[in-house]
Structures are given as C-alpha cells and as structure tokens.
Coordinates of C-alpha atoms and ligand atoms in Angstrom, one line a residue:
X1 CA 49.0 -30.9 -5.7
X2 CA 47.2 -30.8 -2.4
X3 CA 49.2 -31.0 0.8
X4 CA 47.5 -34.3 1.8
X5 CA 48.8 -35.9 -1.4
X6 CA 52.3 -34.6 -0.9
X7 CA 52.4 -36.4 2.5
X8 CA 50.8 -39.5 1.1
X9 CA 53.2 -39.8 -1.8
X10 CA 56.2 -39.3 0.6
X11 CA 54.9 -42.1 2.8
X12 CA 54.3 -44.4 -0.2
X13 CA 57.6 -43.6 -1.8
X14 CA 59.7 -44.6 1.3
X15 CA 57.4 -47.5 2.2
X16 CA 58.0 -48.9 -1.3
X17 CA 61.7 -48.4 -0.7
X18 CA 61.4 -50.8 2.3
X19 CA 61.4 -48.2 5.0
X20 CA 59.5 -48.7 8.2
X21 CA 57.2 -46.0 9.6
X22 CA 57.9 -44.5 13.0
X23 CA 55.4 -42.8 15.2
X24 CA 55.5 -39.0 15.6
X25 CA 56.6 -38.3 19.2
X26 CA 55.5 -35.5 21.6
X27 CA 57.1 -32.1 21.3
X28 CA 58.5 -32.2 24.8
X29 CA 61.7 -34.3 24.6
X30 CA 62.2 -37.1 27.1
X31 CA 63.9 -36.0 30.4
X32 CA 67.3 -37.4 29.4
X33 CA 67.5 -35.3 26.3
X34 CA 68.4 -31.8 27.4
X35 CA 69.7 -30.7 24.0
X36 CA 66.7 -28.6 23.3
X37 CA 63.4 -27.5 24.9
X38 CA 61.3 -28.9 22.0
X39 CA 61.8 -31.6 19.4
X40 CA 63.2 -29.6 16.6
X41 CA 63.8 -32.3 13.9
X42 CA 62.7 -35.7 13.0
X43 CA 66.1 -37.2 13.8
X44 CA 66.2 -36.0 17.4
X45 CA 64.3 -38.9 19.0
X46 CA 66.6 -41.3 17.0
X47 CA 69.9 -40.1 18.5
X48 CA 70.4 -43.3 20.6
X49 CA 70.0 -45.3 17.4
X50 CA 72.7 -43.4 15.5
X51 CA 75.0 -43.7 18.5
X52 CA 74.5 -47.4 18.6
X53 CA 73.0 -47.3 22.1
X54 CA 69.7 -48.7 21.1
X55 CA 68.7 -51.3 18.5
X56 CA 66.7 -49.7 15.6
X57 CA 63.3 -51.3 14.7
X58 CA 64.6 -51.5 11.1
X59 CA 67.6 -50.1 9.3
X60 CA 65.4 -48.0 7.0
X61 CA 62.9 -45.7 8.7
X62 CA 60.6 -42.7 7.8
X63 CA 57.9 -40.5 9.4
X64 CA 56.3 -37.1 9.6
X65 CA 57.4 -35.3 12.9
X66 CA 55.9 -32.2 14.4
X67 CA 58.7 -29.8 15.4
X68 CA 59.2 -26.5 17.2
X69 CA 62.2 -24.3 16.5
X70 CA 62.4 -21.6 19.1
X71 CA 65.4 -19.9 17.4
X72 CA 63.0 -18.9 14.5
X73 CA 60.4 -17.1 16.6
X74 CA 61.5 -13.6 15.6
X75 CA 61.8 -14.6 11.9
X76 CA 58.2 -15.6 11.7
X77 CA 56.4 -13.0 9.7
X78 CA 58.4 -13.5 6.5
X79 CA 57.4 -15.9 3.7
X80 CA 58.8 -19.1 5.0
X81 CA 59.8 -19.2 8.6
X82 CA 57.6 -21.2 11.1
X83 CA 58.1 -22.0 14.7
X84 CA 55.8 -25.0 14.4
X85 CA 56.1 -27.2 11.3
X86 CA 56.2 -30.8 10.1
X87 CA 59.3 -32.5 9.0
X88 CA 59.2 -35.4 6.6
X89 CA 62.1 -37.7 7.5
X90 CA 63.8 -40.8 6.2
X91 CA 66.8 -42.5 7.8
X92 CA 69.3 -45.1 7.1
X93 CA 70.7 -46.6 10.3
X94 CA 74.0 -48.1 9.0
X95 CA 72.2 -49.0 5.8
X96 CA 72.4 -47.0 2.5
X97 CA 74.8 -44.1 1.9
X98 CA 74.6 -40.6 0.3
X99 CA 74.2 -41.7 -3.3
X100 CA 71.0 -43.7 -2.6
X101 CA 69.7 -41.0 -0.2
X102 CA 70.2 -38.3 -2.9
X103 CA 68.6 -40.5 -5.6
X104 CA 65.6 -41.3 -3.3
X105 CA 64.9 -37.6 -2.7
X106 CA 65.4 -36.6 -6.4
X107 CA 63.1 -39.4 -7.6
X108 CA 60.3 -38.3 -5.3
X109 CA 60.6 -34.6 -6.2
X110 CA 61.1 -35.0 -9.9
X111 CA 59.3 -38.2 -10.9
X112 CA 56.5 -38.4 -8.4
X113 CA 55.8 -34.8 -7.5
X114 CA 56.7 -33.6 -11.0
X115 CA 58.9 -30.7 -9.8
X116 CA 60.8 -28.9 -12.5
X117 CA 64.3 -30.5 -12.3
X118 CA 65.9 -27.5 -13.9
X119 CA 65.1 -25.4 -10.9
X120 CA 66.8 -27.7 -8.4
X121 CA 70.1 -26.8 -6.9
X122 CA 72.3 -28.6 -4.3
X123 CA 74.8 -27.4 -1.8
X124 CA 77.8 -29.5 -1.0
X125 CA 80.2 -29.3 2.0
X126 CA 83.4 -27.6 0.8
X127 CA 85.5 -28.9 3.7
X128 CA 86.6 -27.3 7.0
X129 CA 90.1 -27.0 8.4
X130 CA 89.0 -26.6 12.0
X131 CA 86.9 -29.7 11.8
X132 CA 89.7 -31.5 10.0
X133 CA 87.4 -32.5 7.1
X134 CA 88.0 -32.2 3.4
X135 CA 85.7 -31.4 0.5
X136 CA 82.8 -33.8 0.0
X137 CA 83.8 -35.1 -3.4
X138 CA 81.6 -38.1 -3.1
X139 CA 78.5 -36.0 -2.7
X140 CA 79.5 -33.7 -5.5
X141 CA 79.9 -36.6 -7.9
X142 CA 76.6 -38.2 -6.8
X143 CA 74.5 -35.1 -7.6
X144 CA 76.1 -34.9 -11.1
X145 CA 75.4 -38.5 -11.8
X146 CA 71.8 -38.1 -10.6
X147 CA 71.2 -35.1 -12.8
X148 CA 72.1 -31.8 -11.1
X149 CA 74.7 -30.2 -13.3
X150 CA 77.9 -28.7 -12.0
X151 CA 76.7 -25.1 -12.3
X152 CA 73.8 -25.7 -10.0
X153 CA 76.0 -27.3 -7.3
X154 CA 77.2 -24.8 -4.8
X155 CA 80.1 -25.5 -2.4
X156 CA 79.1 -24.2 1.0
X157 CA 80.9 -23.9 4.3
X158 CA 80.4 -25.7 7.6
X159 CA 78.1 -23.1 9.0
X160 CA 75.6 -24.0 6.2
X161 CA 76.1 -27.6 5.7
X162 CA 77.6 -29.3 8.7
X163 CA 74.6 -30.4 10.7
X164 CA 74.4 -31.1 14.5
X165 CA 71.1 -31.6 16.3
X166 CA 72.2 -29.5 19.3
X167 CA 75.4 -28.2 20.8
X168 CA 76.5 -31.8 21.2
X169 CA 75.5 -35.2 19.7
X170 CA 75.5 -37.1 16.4
X171 CA 76.5 -34.9 13.4
X172 CA 78.1 -34.7 10.0
X173 CA 78.4 -32.9 6.7
X174 CA 75.3 -32.6 4.7
X175 CA 74.0 -31.4 1.3
X176 CA 70.8 -29.5 0.9
X177 CA 68.4 -29.2 -2.0
X178 CA 67.1 -25.8 -2.9
X179 CA 64.4 -24.6 -5.3
X180 CA 65.2 -21.6 -7.5
X181 CA 62.2 -19.3 -7.9
X182 CA 64.1 -17.3 -10.5
X183 CA 66.4 -14.2 -10.4
X184 CA 63.4 -11.9 -10.5
X185 CA 62.4 -13.0 -7.0
X186 CA 65.7 -12.3 -5.4
X187 CA 68.5 -9.7 -4.9
X188 CA 69.6 -9.8 -8.5
X189 CA 73.2 -9.9 -7.5
X190 CA 75.5 -12.0 -9.7
X191 CA 76.9 -13.7 -6.6
X192 CA 73.4 -14.8 -5.5
X193 CA 73.4 -18.5 -4.5
X194 CA 71.3 -21.0 -2.5
X195 CA 72.8 -19.7 0.8
X196 CA 71.5 -16.2 0.1
X197 CA 68.4 -15.2 2.0
X198 CA 67.0 -12.8 -0.6
X199 CA 63.9 -15.0 -1.4
X200 CA 65.1 -16.4 -4.8
X201 CA 66.0 -19.8 -3.3
X202 CA 64.1 -21.9 -0.8
X203 CA 65.7 -24.8 1.0
X204 CA 63.3 -27.7 0.7
X205 CA 65.1 -30.8 1.7
X206 CA 68.2 -31.8 3.7
X207 CA 68.4 -35.3 2.2
X208 CA 71.9 -36.4 3.1
X209 CA 73.1 -35.6 6.6
X210 CA 76.0 -38.0 7.0
X211 CA 75.7 -39.0 10.6
X212 CA 79.3 -40.2 11.0
X213 CA 80.5 -38.3 14.1
X214 CA 79.6 -37.4 17.7
X215 CA 80.4 -33.9 18.9
X216 CA 81.3 -33.3 22.5
X217 CA 80.9 -30.2 24.5
X218 CA 84.4 -29.0 23.6
X219 CA 83.4 -29.3 19.9
X220 CA 85.6 -32.3 19.3
X221 CA 84.4 -34.9 16.8
X222 CA 84.7 -38.6 17.3
X223 CA 83.9 -41.1 14.6
X224 CA 80.7 -43.2 15.1
X225 CA 80.9 -46.9 14.4
X226 CA 77.6 -46.8 12.5
X227 CA 77.6 -44.7 9.3
X228 CA 74.0 -43.4 9.0
X229 CA 72.0 -41.0 6.9
X230 CA 69.5 -38.5 8.3
X231 CA 67.2 -36.7 5.9
X232 CA 64.5 -34.1 6.6
X233 CA 62.2 -32.3 4.2
X234 CA 60.3 -29.2 5.1
X235 CA 56.7 -30.2 4.4
X236 CA 55.2 -26.7 4.2
X237 CA 58.0 -25.6 1.8
X238 CA 57.7 -28.5 -0.6
X239 CA 54.0 -27.9 -0.7
X240 CA 54.7 -24.3 -1.5
X241 CA 56.9 -25.1 -4.4
X242 CA 54.5 -27.6 -5.8
X243 CA 51.7 -25.1 -5.5
X244 CA 53.8 -22.5 -7.3
X245 CA 54.4 -20.1 -4.4
X246 CA 57.4 -19.2 -2.1
X247 CA 54.9 -18.0 0.5
X248 CA 54.0 -21.0 2.7
X249 CA 51.1 -19.1 4.2
X250 CA 49.2 -19.1 0.8
X251 CA 49.4 -23.0 0.5
X252 CA 46.5 -25.2 1.1
X253 CA 48.0 -25.9 4.5
X254 CA 47.5 -22.4 5.7
X255 CA 44.9 -20.9 3.4
X256 CA 41.8 -21.9 5.4
X257 CA 43.4 -20.5 8.6
X258 CA 44.5 -17.3 6.9
X259 CA 41.0 -16.9 5.5
X260 CA 39.6 -17.3 9.0
X261 CA 42.0 -14.6 10.3
X262 CA 40.8 -12.4 7.4
X263 CA 37.2 -13.0 8.3
X264 CA 37.7 -12.2 12.0
X265 CA 39.7 -9.1 11.4
X266 CA 37.8 -7.9 8.3
X267 CA 41.2 -7.3 6.7
X268 CA 43.0 -8.5 3.7
X269 CA 46.0 -10.8 3.8
X270 CA 47.8 -8.9 1.0
X271 CA 48.0 -5.8 3.1
X272 CA 48.6 -7.4 6.5
X273 CA 51.0 -10.2 5.7
X274 CA 53.4 -9.9 8.6
X275 CA 50.7 -9.8 11.4
X276 CA 48.6 -12.5 9.8
X277 CA 51.5 -14.9 9.3
X278 CA 52.6 -14.4 13.0
X279 CA 49.0 -15.0 14.3
X280 CA 48.7 -18.1 12.0
X281 CA 52.0 -19.7 13.0
X282 CA 51.7 -18.8 16.7
X283 CA 48.2 -20.1 17.1
X284 CA 49.3 -23.4 15.7
X285 CA 52.4 -23.5 17.9
X286 CA 50.7 -22.5 21.1
X287 CA 47.8 -24.9 20.6
X288 CA 50.2 -27.8 20.1
X289 CA 52.5 -26.8 23.0
X290 CA 49.6 -26.2 25.4
X291 CA 48.1 -29.4 24.2
X292 CA 51.0 -31.2 25.9
X293 CA 50.2 -29.7 29.2
X294 CA 52.8 -26.9 29.1
X295 CA 51.6 -23.7 30.9
X296 CA 53.2 -20.3 30.6
X297 CA 56.0 -19.8 33.0
X298 CA 59.2 -17.8 33.7
X299 CA 61.5 -20.3 32.1
X300 CA 62.0 -23.2 29.8
X301 CA 59.1 -24.4 27.7
X302 CA 56.7 -22.3 29.7
X303 CA 58.6 -19.2 28.8
X304 CA 58.6 -20.0 25.1
X305 CA 54.9 -20.6 25.2
X306 CA 54.4 -17.3 27.0
X307 CA 56.5 -15.5 24.4
X308 CA 54.6 -17.1 21.5
X309 CA 51.1 -16.3 23.0
X310 CA 52.0 -12.8 23.9
X311 CA 53.5 -12.1 20.5
X312 CA 50.3 -13.5 19.0
X313 CA 48.2 -11.3 21.2
X314 CA 50.1 -8.2 20.2
X315 CA 49.7 -8.8 16.5
X316 CA 46.1 -10.1 16.8
X317 CA 45.2 -6.8 18.4
X318 CA 46.9 -4.9 15.6
X319 CA 44.5 -6.8 13.3
X320 CA 41.5 -6.1 15.5
X321 CA 41.1 -9.6 16.6
X322 CA 39.9 -9.9 20.2
X323 CA 40.0 -12.7 22.8
X324 CA 37.0 -14.5 21.4
X325 CA 38.6 -14.4 18.0
X326 CA 41.7 -16.0 19.3
X327 CA 39.5 -18.7 20.9
X328 CA 37.9 -19.3 17.5
X329 CA 41.3 -19.7 15.9
X330 CA 42.4 -22.2 18.5
X331 CA 39.3 -24.1 17.9
X332 CA 40.0 -24.0 14.2
X333 CA 43.4 -25.4 14.6
X334 CA 42.1 -28.2 16.9
X335 CA 39.5 -29.1 14.3
X336 CA 42.1 -29.1 11.5
X337 CA 44.3 -31.6 13.4
X338 CA 42.0 -33.6 15.7
X339 CA 41.8 -36.6 13.4
X340 CA 45.6 -37.1 13.4
X341 CA 46.1 -35.8 16.9
X342 CA 43.0 -36.8 18.9
X343 CA 44.6 -35.6 22.2
X344 CA 44.1 -32.0 21.0
X345 CA 40.4 -32.6 21.1
X346 CA 40.6 -34.4 24.4
X347 CA 42.6 -31.5 25.9
X348 CA 40.7 -28.8 24.1
X349 CA 39.2 -27.2 27.2
X350 CA 42.6 -27.2 28.9
X351 CA 44.2 -25.6 25.8
X352 CA 41.6 -22.9 25.5
X353 CA 42.0 -22.3 29.3
X354 CA 45.8 -21.9 29.1
X355 CA 45.8 -19.6 26.1
X356 CA 42.8 -17.6 27.4
X357 CA 44.4 -17.1 30.8
X358 CA 47.6 -15.9 29.3
X359 CA 45.6 -13.6 27.0
X360 CA 43.9 -12.1 30.1
X361 CA 47.1 -11.7 32.0
X362 CA 48.9 -9.9 29.2
X363 CA 45.9 -7.9 28.3
X364 CA 45.7 -6.4 31.7
X365 CA 49.1 -4.7 31.4
X366 CA 49.5 -4.5 27.6
X367 CA 48.2 -1.0 27.2
X368 CA 50.1 0.5 30.2
X369 CA 53.3 -1.3 29.2
X370 CA 53.0 -0.1 25.6
X371 CA 52.5 3.5 26.8
X372 CA 55.6 3.2 29.0
X373 CA 57.6 1.8 26.2
X374 CA 56.6 4.7 23.9
X375 CA 57.5 7.1 26.7
X376 CA 60.9 5.4 27.2
X377 CA 61.6 5.8 23.5
X378 CA 60.8 9.4 23.7
X379 CA 62.9 10.2 26.7
X380 CA 65.9 8.0 26.1
X381 CA 69.0 9.8 24.9
X382 CA 70.4 7.8 22.0
X383 CA 68.8 4.8 20.5
X384 CA 69.4 2.1 23.1
X385 CA 66.9 1.3 25.9
X386 CA 68.4 0.6 29.3
X387 CA 68.5 -3.0 30.6
X388 CA 66.8 -1.9 33.9
X389 CA 63.9 -0.4 31.9
X390 CA 63.5 -3.5 29.7
X391 CA 63.5 -5.6 32.9
X392 CA 60.9 -3.4 34.4
X393 CA 58.7 -3.9 31.4
X394 CA 59.1 -7.6 31.8
X395 CA 58.7 -7.8 35.5
X396 CA 55.8 -5.4 35.9
X397 CA 54.0 -5.4 32.6
X398 CA 54.8 -8.9 31.4
X399 CA 56.6 -7.9 28.2
X400 CA 59.0 -10.7 27.3
X401 CA 62.4 -9.1 26.5
X402 CA 62.2 -10.4 22.9
X403 CA 58.9 -8.6 22.4
X404 CA 60.3 -5.3 23.7
X405 CA 63.3 -5.8 21.4
X406 CA 61.0 -6.3 18.4
X407 CA 58.7 -3.4 19.2
X408 CA 61.7 -1.1 19.8
X409 CA 63.3 -2.2 16.6
X410 CA 60.2 -1.1 14.7
X411 CA 61.0 2.4 15.8
X412 CA 64.8 2.1 15.2
X413 CA 65.7 1.4 18.9
X414 CA 68.0 -1.3 20.3
X415 CA 67.9 -2.6 23.8
X416 CA 70.8 -3.3 26.2
X417 CA 70.4 -7.1 26.4
X418 CA 73.4 -7.6 28.6
X419 CA 72.0 -5.0 31.0
X420 CA 68.7 -6.8 31.0
X421 CA 70.4 -10.1 31.7
X422 CA 72.2 -8.6 34.7
X423 CA 69.0 -7.2 36.1
X424 CA 67.3 -10.5 35.6
X425 CA 70.1 -12.4 37.4
X426 CA 70.0 -9.9 40.3
X427 CA 66.3 -10.3 40.7
X428 CA 66.6 -14.1 40.6
X429 CA 69.2 -14.0 43.3
X430 CA 66.9 -11.9 45.6
X431 CA 63.9 -14.1 45.0
X432 CA 65.9 -17.3 45.6
X433 CA 67.0 -16.0 49.0
X434 CA 63.4 -15.1 49.8
X435 CA 62.3 -18.6 48.9
X436 CA 64.9 -20.4 50.9
X437 CA 64.0 -18.4 54.0
X438 CA 60.3 -19.4 53.5
X439 CA 61.4 -23.0 53.1
X440 CA 63.3 -23.0 56.4
X441 CA 60.5 -21.5 58.4
X442 CA 58.0 -23.9 56.8
X443 CA 60.0 -26.8 58.1
X444 CA 60.5 -25.4 61.6
X445 CA 57.1 -26.6 62.7
X446 CA 57.3 -30.4 63.2
X447 CA 54.1 -30.8 65.1
X448 CA 52.1 -34.0 64.5
X449 CA 49.5 -32.2 62.3
X450 CA 52.1 -30.6 60.1
X451 CA 53.7 -34.0 59.6
X452 CA 50.4 -35.4 58.6
X453 CA 49.7 -32.6 56.1
X454 CA 53.2 -33.2 54.7
X455 CA 52.4 -36.8 53.9
X456 CA 48.9 -36.0 52.5
X457 CA 50.6 -33.3 50.4
X458 CA 52.5 -36.1 48.5
X459 CA 49.3 -38.1 48.1
X460 CA 47.4 -35.1 46.7
X461 CA 50.1 -34.5 44.0
X462 CA 49.8 -38.1 43.0
X463 CA 46.0 -38.0 42.9
X464 CA 46.0 -34.9 40.8
X465 CA 48.4 -36.6 38.4
X466 CA 45.9 -39.4 38.1
X467 CA 43.0 -37.1 37.5
X468 CA 44.5 -34.4 35.4
X469 CA 47.5 -36.1 33.8
X470 CA 51.2 -36.9 34.6
X471 CA 52.4 -33.4 33.6
X472 CA 51.0 -31.9 36.8
X473 CA 53.9 -30.9 39.1
X474 CA 54.1 -29.1 42.4
X475 CA 54.7 -25.4 42.1
X476 CA 54.7 -24.7 45.9
X477 CA 53.3 -25.7 49.1
X478 CA 52.7 -24.3 52.6
X479 CA 51.7 -26.3 55.6
X480 CA 50.4 -25.3 59.0
X481 CA 48.8 -27.3 61.7
X482 CA 45.4 -26.3 60.4
X483 CA 45.6 -26.9 56.6
X484 CA 47.7 -27.5 53.6
X485 CA 48.0 -25.2 50.6
X486 CA 49.2 -26.8 47.4
X487 CA 50.1 -25.0 44.2
X488 CA 50.4 -26.8 40.9
X489 CA 50.6 -26.1 37.2
X490 CA 47.2 -26.2 35.6
X491 CA 45.7 -23.6 33.2
X492 CA 42.0 -23.6 34.2
X493 CA 39.6 -24.1 37.0
X494 CA 39.2 -27.7 38.1
X495 CA 35.7 -29.0 37.7
X496 CA 33.7 -30.2 40.8
X497 CA 34.0 -33.8 39.4
X498 CA 37.8 -33.5 39.1
X499 CA 38.0 -32.2 42.7
X500 CA 35.7 -34.9 44.1
X501 CA 37.7 -37.6 42.2
X502 CA 41.0 -36.3 43.6
X503 CA 39.6 -36.2 47.1
X504 CA 38.1 -39.7 46.8
X505 CA 41.4 -41.1 45.6
X506 CA 43.3 -39.7 48.5
X507 CA 40.7 -41.0 51.0
X508 CA 40.8 -44.4 49.4
X509 CA 44.6 -44.4 49.9
X510 CA 44.3 -43.3 53.5
X511 CA 41.9 -46.2 54.2
X512 CA 44.3 -48.7 52.6
X513 CA 46.7 -47.8 55.4
X514 CA 49.8 -47.9 53.2
X515 CA 53.3 -47.8 54.7
X516 CA 55.5 -44.8 54.2
X517 CA 59.3 -45.6 53.9
X518 CA 62.4 -43.6 53.5
X519 CA 65.7 -44.4 51.8
X520 CA 68.8 -42.3 51.3
X521 CA 70.5 -42.4 47.9
X522 CA 72.3 -40.3 45.3
X523 CA 70.4 -37.9 43.1
X524 CA 71.2 -40.2 40.1
X525 CA 69.7 -43.2 41.8
X526 CA 66.7 -41.3 42.9
X527 CA 66.1 -40.2 39.3
X528 CA 66.6 -43.8 38.2
X529 CA 64.1 -45.0 40.8
X530 CA 61.5 -42.6 39.3
X531 CA 61.4 -40.2 42.3
X532 CA 59.8 -36.9 41.7
X533 CA 61.6 -33.8 42.6
X534 CA 62.9 -30.6 41.1
X535 CA 66.1 -31.9 39.6
X536 CA 67.3 -28.5 38.7
X537 CA 67.6 -27.7 42.4
X538 CA 71.0 -28.2 43.9
X539 CA 70.6 -31.3 46.1
X540 CA 73.4 -32.6 48.4
X541 CA 75.3 -35.8 47.5
X542 CA 72.7 -37.9 49.2
X543 CA 69.0 -37.2 49.2
X544 CA 66.1 -38.7 51.1
X545 CA 63.5 -40.4 49.0
X546 CA 60.1 -41.0 50.6
X547 CA 57.9 -43.8 49.2
X548 CA 54.3 -44.3 49.8
X549 CA 54.0 -47.7 48.4
X550 CA 52.2 -47.8 45.0
X551 CA 51.2 -44.1 45.4
X552 CA 54.2 -41.8 45.4
X553 CA 57.9 -41.5 45.4
X554 CA 59.4 -38.1 46.1
X555 CA 62.7 -36.5 47.1
X556 CA 61.9 -34.7 50.3
X557 CA 63.4 -33.7 53.6
X558 CA 60.5 -35.2 55.6
X559 CA 59.5 -36.0 58.2
X560 CA 56.4 -38.1 57.4
X561 CA 53.9 -40.4 59.1
X562 CA 54.7 -44.1 59.1
X563 CA 51.4 -45.3 57.7
X564 CA 48.6 -43.4 55.8
X565 CA 45.9 -44.9 58.0
X566 CA 46.5 -42.3 60.7
X567 CA 45.7 -39.3 58.5
X568 CA 41.9 -39.3 59.0
X569 CA 39.5 -37.8 56.5
X570 CA 40.9 -35.6 53.7
X571 CA 38.8 -32.7 52.4
X572 CA 39.5 -30.1 49.7
X573 CA 38.0 -26.9 50.8
X574 CA 39.0 -24.5 48.0
X575 CA 40.5 -24.4 44.5
X576 CA 41.5 -21.2 42.9
X577 CA 44.0 -19.5 40.7
X578 CA 47.3 -18.7 42.3
X579 CA 49.2 -17.0 39.4
X580 CA 49.2 -17.5 35.6
X581 CA 48.9 -21.2 34.8
X582 CA 49.1 -22.1 38.5
X583 CA 46.1 -23.3 40.6
X584 CA 46.0 -23.5 44.4
X585 CA 44.2 -26.0 46.5
X586 CA 43.4 -25.6 50.1
X587 CA 42.6 -28.8 52.0
X588 CA 42.2 -30.1 55.5
X589 CA 42.4 -33.3 57.5
X590 CA 39.4 -33.9 59.7
Ligands
LIG601 N1 68.2 -33.2 10.8 C1 68.3 -32.5 9.5 C2 67.5 -31.2 9.6 O1 66.8 -30.9 10.5 C3 67.8 -33.3 8.4 O2 66.7 -34.0 8.9 O3 67.7 -30.4 8.7

C-alpha cells in the first residue's frame, strides 16, 4: 500500500467515526508552551483542551501533525528513528474511552489496512507504586475482547507506558501496539518482548493514552475533570509494516529521496545505510525548521537546527556529497512537500540561504577541527576527552558537543560532558559581563541624535517584520550620533527591493508624525500587551514599554522622541552579514 493511501484511509476511517479534522500547526510551539522547543506530538497543541481550559471544536478530533523530536537526533541512523516525522492522531475530549479507542485502531490496522492480526502485540501498564496507580485491568480485558490473545499482551512499567507530553502537563497510562517482525529479526532471547530494542518489534501506534491527570513540576499527579484519550500513530512506521519492511528509509516515503542521495554520491544505500539515513532525515528536518524562519544559533531551536545541519554536512561529506548536492536535496524535499505545505515554496530562497550559510560556516573549520580532534584522541591519556578541549572544538571550530561525542565514540572515546558544561557556563558568564558593559556605554550618550536613532531603531525592526516576516527579531544594536547599526536574524542577503520597501515604510511612518508614548508595567502585563522584548532577560519588577502608535511596542529603557515627525529622512546605507544567520543594517537619518 502506498503511503498516500495509508494517510487517506486513516483520515476516512476517523472521519466516518464522526471525528473532526484539525489543522497541522507550526513546529515552533506558541510562546506560552515552554514544555519543548518543537511540537513533538499531535496532542501537544491540544493540552488546553484536555485541561478544560479551552472549549474543543468537537469532542472527537483527528489530524496528521508534523513533529520534531530532538531527543532522537543521535539515534537517527538506525532503521526507525527520525527527528522529523508525521504523527497520525485521534482524540476523544471527554468522549469515548479506551475500549473504543483500541477497537478503532485495531479495525483500521486489520480490516482496512489488512495488517496480519497475528503479528500484533499490545503493552499494558502494570501499575506503579510511586505513582499510586494499579494495574490497568480494563485495558488488559479490552485487548483480549478485541482479539489480541493474552500471550501477546505484555505488562510494561511506567517508564514505557505512562505518557507525559513534557516534564509537566496532561498525562496518564497508555497501551502501545507493536508489530512483530519475527524472532529471526531480533536478539533471539526467550525474554524478548515489545519493549526490547533489538529490531524484532516495532511500536506503530500509541492508541490509548488515558489523559486523566495533570503532572506538576514536583511530579505530583492531580486528577483532571475531563477523562480524555490521546492516540498517536507513527506514519512512517505503519507504512513500513504495510510495505513489508522494518526499515522506514526503504518505504515509498523515503525511497525517492534515498535514490537521489545515491545518485548524488554515486554510492549504494545497502553499503552506506547510516550516513544516507542521517542525510535523508536531517535534510527533511532542517528544511522544515528553517522554513519557519529559525536560523542557526547558540541556543534553543537555533542550536538544534545548527546541530542537525552540521551532522548532515559531516555525513554528506563522508558520502561525497558537496554543497550543491545538499542544495539539490533541499530542493527535492521542498518539491516533495510544497503542495501540502506551500510556505516551503514561498520561503524556498530563505531556506536555501540558511542551510547554505551554515554549510559554509561549518565547512570553513571542519577540516581543521577534525584534525584537532584526531590529534586529541592520539595524545589524550585514557579514553576520555577533556571538557576544555571539547569546548574549544565547539567555540573555535563550531563542533557541537554532541557531534564531537559521536565522532569520539566511533573511535571508542568518551567526552567529559560535565567539564564541557562547566567551560560553557564560564564562557557565558564572561560574555554576559562584556555585553552589559557595552550596553551601559551605549546608553551613556543621550544626545538628541542618539535619541532619534533610538526611536527609528524600533521602527526599523517593525518595518523588517512587515517585509521579511514576524519571526525577525533584534539581535543587537549600536547607536551613535552619526548612524544606527541594527543586527537581526535572517539567513541571506536582503534584496534591493526588500531594502527599499523597508526604508519606504519607515519614511511613511515618519511622515505620519505618530506619537511615541511610555508606560511602566510588570513584565507579565507587558507580555500581555504584546510588547516585544527578550523575555529571557532578567527585567526588574516594572519595565518601561514604549509604544509608537500602530507601529511598535517594545520593552526599552528609552529615552525616545515624542513624535516621529522630527526624525527627518531615513536611509539604509548598507546591509551585510554580521555572523551566521544574522544580518546587519547600517542606516542614517538625514
Ligand atoms: N502522545 C502520544 C505519543 O506521542 C500519543 O499520541 O506517543
């Protein structure tokens, strides 16, 4: 069965069971959801519904949601792990319970997809003293009634079958469905069961998460009023089973991309599985992440993107694929998905720019860094690389710690991760001090011109957001009486049209002679009011929020002009790269 039909039948099945379709949301979670850097399951955007904080559009829902799981980056390279994948989800918000949910899943797999029912196993929660929960007898009975015999139901512990979407939040015991590829594919041990990672079993569906509790930061569970069901199926894995393979990279989903990689490298998948799987998964992940305007950076989503791109570059070089090859692969992924995700096509230049830039940055130091790493492994006594050396590789050669760890492991070395973290923290402290010094001196000059540049700085940010998109944020600024210098996240050179447009917008706003006002409020209120600012900064109890009516609202120390009409003529004189993924504009007021 082709993967397109697998998805279509899933949609038809749940639609016929009176479920309503939900849209697939962006990978970057909304600001209030800090539980993960990326959407990592179909249920994540639905948390307010489960908690009774928001009214659901219907009590039965389904969709296909793109997800990124950062915890799996290092596992990509085997037959089934992906950082970027699609989850087919269905939900009961206070509607049906586990028996129906299990039946729905079983019917689709066996009756509609025609999966061999004798190969299906289920895991059931065996209870947990610490959580104060007993064995899930209800679920155990349900599977037997549906048609999974006792000997293929495995009682598993909380680590396997108690599901929470993050450290905190809606959660509950679950029961997973696994496909048995046969003892010959696995470890051969008598004790082998669906929780074994040997390759015999593949988890394909998590159809019955009983969302009955909310977990707080201390790990305590409180009962939720609504009793709901969260279900998620791994699209790529189900397709694998239906196409008779436990290697998701040989399914119709990945085959064309793998063939493209084979063509570009003139190598064969069979002999280069690990590298080709990494390149295939990472090119999809980085295309989608960059497609949402994320640029490589030293932390958060930007750091994940950097890690993924750099790992991809490392393995593509091993295959003999160069920069233009990577570019072709990015194009291939965009073409593959542009019908369903038209923004990939719209942002295709930007995506290519972001990935290309990161490629260049890493390429510059990759060889030297690799040589240094090889040397370190030769000269280190013992088998553990020092934290300070791993940090040096990161800071000077751009080797993400995780990449060094992986490369070192290939030669039987470990790295001192704690030592690395200590170096990292030390360095951050030093650079923070440097920054705050700069900040103070920047503000020392309150001449009339500097104040004017300060106001137009806010207007420029807003204009860039209009022209390039709302993901643009300020990465730094420096004001003198002669000019402003403004850094912002953007992966490629701005076009002359974009520059002209931004300049025109600012000049239009200046002409409109808009009032600039200031209000003091708490950080929470500033956030609520939609003010921009770096909320991870430590602000005092009260902050100043400057509003340029209809144009901008920002947390800022000021001072500013009272009306934009006094600013004169705004002119962008230069636009250039400042660092990886950051552009710099120099502009003057005439
Ligand atoms: N949230 C569960 C999972 O991700 C089921 O959708 O496995």
